[in-house]
PDB file of C-alpha atoms in Angstrom:
ATOM      1  CA  MET A1362      48.171   2.965 -10.674  1.00 48.00           C
ATOM      2  CA  ALA A1363      51.312   3.224  -8.581  1.00 49.00           C
ATOM      3  CA  VAL A1364      54.377   1.345  -9.657  1.00 50.00           C
ATOM      4  CA  GLU A1365      56.453  -0.180  -6.888  1.00 54.00           C
ATOM      5  CA  THR A1366      60.167  -0.073  -7.354  1.00 57.00           C
ATOM      6  CA  LYS A1367      62.552  -2.288  -5.498  1.00 59.00           C
ATOM      7  CA  THR A1368      64.946  -0.507  -3.260  1.00 66.00           C
ATOM      8  CA  SER A1369      68.503  -1.550  -2.625  1.00 69.00           C
ATOM      9  CA  THR A1370      67.517  -2.901   0.796  1.00 73.00           C
ATOM     10  CA  ASP A1371      65.078  -5.324  -0.861  1.00 76.00           C
ATOM     11  CA  SER A1372      67.752  -6.638  -3.173  1.00 84.00           C
ATOM     12  CA  ASP A1373      70.214  -6.862  -0.270  1.00 86.00           C
ATOM     13  CA  LEU A1374      67.644  -8.832   1.719  1.00 86.00           C
ATOM     14  CA  ASN A1375      67.003 -11.163  -1.207  1.00 89.00           C
ATOM     15  CA  ARG A1376      70.728 -11.680  -1.700  1.00 92.00           C
ATOM     16  CA  ALA A1377      71.238 -12.399   2.006  1.00 91.00           C
ATOM     17  CA  LEU A1378      68.308 -14.833   2.005  1.00 92.00           C
ATOM     18  CA  GLY A1379      69.848 -16.547  -1.010  1.00 93.00           C
ATOM     19  CA  TYR A1380      73.100 -17.053   0.899  1.00 95.00           C
ATOM     20  CA  VAL A1381      71.221 -18.314   3.950  1.00 95.00           C
ATOM     21  CA  ARG A1382      69.237 -20.720   1.759  1.00 95.00           C
ATOM     22  CA  VAL A1383      72.451 -22.084   0.234  1.00 96.00           C
ATOM     23  CA  ALA A1384      73.960 -22.463   3.715  1.00 96.00           C
ATOM     24  CA  VAL A1385      70.861 -24.374   4.877  1.00 96.00           C
ATOM     25  CA  TYR A1386      71.100 -26.682   1.867  1.00 96.00           C
ATOM     26  CA  VAL A1387      74.820 -27.291   2.407  1.00 97.00           C
ATOM     27  CA  VAL A1388      74.436 -28.039   6.118  1.00 96.00           C
ATOM     28  CA  THR A1389      71.464 -30.318   5.433  1.00 96.00           C
ATOM     29  CA  GLY A1390      73.482 -32.139   2.781  1.00 97.00           C
ATOM     30  CA  LEU A1391      76.380 -32.612   5.195  1.00 96.00           C
ATOM     31  CA  ILE A1392      74.028 -34.075   7.793  1.00 96.00           C
ATOM     32  CA  GLY A1393      72.628 -36.446   5.180  1.00 96.00           C
ATOM     33  CA  LEU A1394      76.110 -37.547   4.115  1.00 95.00           C
ATOM     34  CA  SER A1395      77.055 -38.095   7.752  1.00 94.00           C
ATOM     35  CA  LEU A1396      74.072 -40.351   8.275  1.00 92.00           C
ATOM     36  CA  LEU A1397      74.859 -42.181   5.048  1.00 94.00           C
ATOM     37  CA  LEU A1398      78.406 -42.793   6.265  1.00 92.00           C
ATOM     38  CA  VAL A1399      77.218 -44.201   9.597  1.00 92.00           C
ATOM     39  CA  GLY A1400      74.694 -46.418   7.815  1.00 91.00           C
ATOM     40  CA  THR A1401      77.337 -47.717   5.421  1.00 92.00           C
ATOM     41  CA  VAL A1402      79.706 -48.623   8.254  1.00 89.00           C
ATOM     42  CA  ALA A1403      76.790 -50.229  10.122  1.00 89.00           C
ATOM     43  CA  VAL A1404      75.915 -52.402   7.129  1.00 92.00           C
ATOM     44  CA  ILE A1405      79.547 -53.460   6.694  1.00 90.00           C
ATOM     45  CA  ALA A1406      79.846 -54.203  10.430  1.00 89.00           C
ATOM     46  CA  GLY A1407      76.640 -56.235  10.294  1.00 91.00           C
ATOM     47  CA  LEU A1408      77.821 -58.244   7.302  1.00 92.00           C
ATOM     48  CA  LYS A1409      81.314 -58.854   8.654  1.00 90.00           C
ATOM     49  CA  GLY A1410      80.190 -59.522  12.215  1.00 87.00           C
ATOM     50  CA  THR A1411      83.682 -59.206  13.662  1.00 87.00           C
ATOM     51  CA  TRP A1412      84.846 -57.282  16.702  1.00 88.00           C
ATOM     52  CA  HIS A1413      87.129 -55.237  14.461  1.00 89.00           C
ATOM     53  CA  TRP A1414      84.204 -53.779  12.498  1.00 86.00           C
ATOM     54  CA  SER A1415      82.147 -53.257  15.630  1.00 88.00           C
ATOM     55  CA  ILE A1416      84.969 -51.049  16.921  1.00 90.00           C
ATOM     56  CA  HIS A1417      84.897 -49.124  13.640  1.00 87.00           C
ATOM     57  CA  LEU A1418      81.136 -48.708  13.960  1.00 89.00           C
ATOM     58  CA  GLU A1419      81.390 -47.504  17.549  1.00 92.00           C
ATOM     59  CA  SER A1420      84.076 -44.936  16.776  1.00 92.00           C
ATOM     60  CA  THR A1421      82.266 -43.773  13.628  1.00 89.00           C
ATOM     61  CA  ILE A1422      79.045 -43.242  15.564  1.00 91.00           C
ATOM     62  CA  ARG A1423      80.905 -41.341  18.293  1.00 94.00           C
ATOM     63  CA  TYR A1424      82.667 -38.993  15.868  1.00 93.00           C
ATOM     64  CA  MET A1425      79.707 -38.482  13.580  1.00 92.00           C
ATOM     65  CA  SER A1426      77.397 -37.743  16.502  1.00 92.00           C
ATOM     66  CA  THR A1427      79.706 -34.880  17.428  1.00 94.00           C
ATOM     67  CA  VAL A1428      79.736 -33.615  13.834  1.00 93.00           C
ATOM     68  CA  VAL A1429      75.946 -33.881  13.511  1.00 94.00           C
ATOM     69  CA  ARG A1430      75.463 -32.136  16.867  1.00 96.00           C
ATOM     70  CA  TYR A1431      77.444 -29.114  15.668  1.00 96.00           C
ATOM     71  CA  LEU A1432      75.764 -29.124  12.267  1.00 95.00           C
ATOM     72  CA  LEU A1433      72.318 -29.172  13.888  1.00 96.00           C
ATOM     73  CA  ALA A1434      73.381 -26.339  16.189  1.00 97.00           C
ATOM     74  CA  LEU A1435      74.252 -24.406  13.038  1.00 96.00           C
ATOM     75  CA  LEU A1436      71.183 -25.492  11.068  1.00 95.00           C
ATOM     76  CA  ALA A1437      68.545 -24.512  13.632  1.00 96.00           C
ATOM     77  CA  PRO A1438      69.288 -20.757  13.698  1.00 96.00           C
ATOM     78  CA  LEU A1439      69.955 -20.650   9.946  1.00 95.00           C
ATOM     79  CA  PHE A1440      66.588 -22.234   9.247  1.00 94.00           C
ATOM     80  CA  GLY A1441      64.916 -19.821  11.668  1.00 95.00           C
ATOM     81  CA  ILE A1442      66.532 -16.871   9.916  1.00 94.00           C
ATOM     82  CA  LEU A1443      65.389 -18.233   6.562  1.00 92.00           C
ATOM     83  CA  VAL A1444      61.782 -18.655   7.703  1.00 93.00           C
ATOM     84  CA  VAL A1445      61.604 -15.215   9.313  1.00 93.00           C
ATOM     85  CA  GLY A1446      63.304 -13.624   6.287  1.00 89.00           C
ATOM     86  CA  ARG A1447      60.853 -15.190   3.868  1.00 87.00           C
ATOM     87  CA  TRP A1448      57.926 -14.140   6.053  1.00 87.00           C
ATOM     88  CA  TYR A1449      59.263 -10.586   6.225  1.00 84.00           C
ATOM     89  CA  ASP A1450      59.988 -10.483   2.488  1.00 75.00           C
ATOM     90  CA  GLY A1451      56.684 -12.057   1.458  1.00 65.00           C
TER      91      GLY A1451
END
């Protein structure tokens, strides 16, 4: 029976996939926190019902949409790399 040994390229690939997985988790967490922030400001604006809080909600949505857009642009290729790497490794 032949015994397979792991080469250094396998361990390098596993290490790289580990870093990509952590990056995917971090970016996903940042997107979740961004949505939580917008929801919190929306609830406060709804409870207060003043023009002042509606301005805060509008500006928060504008800024967070830009942040989420860039995070999604980063997340899509990272997730693709992770899926292809796991398929290749598996």
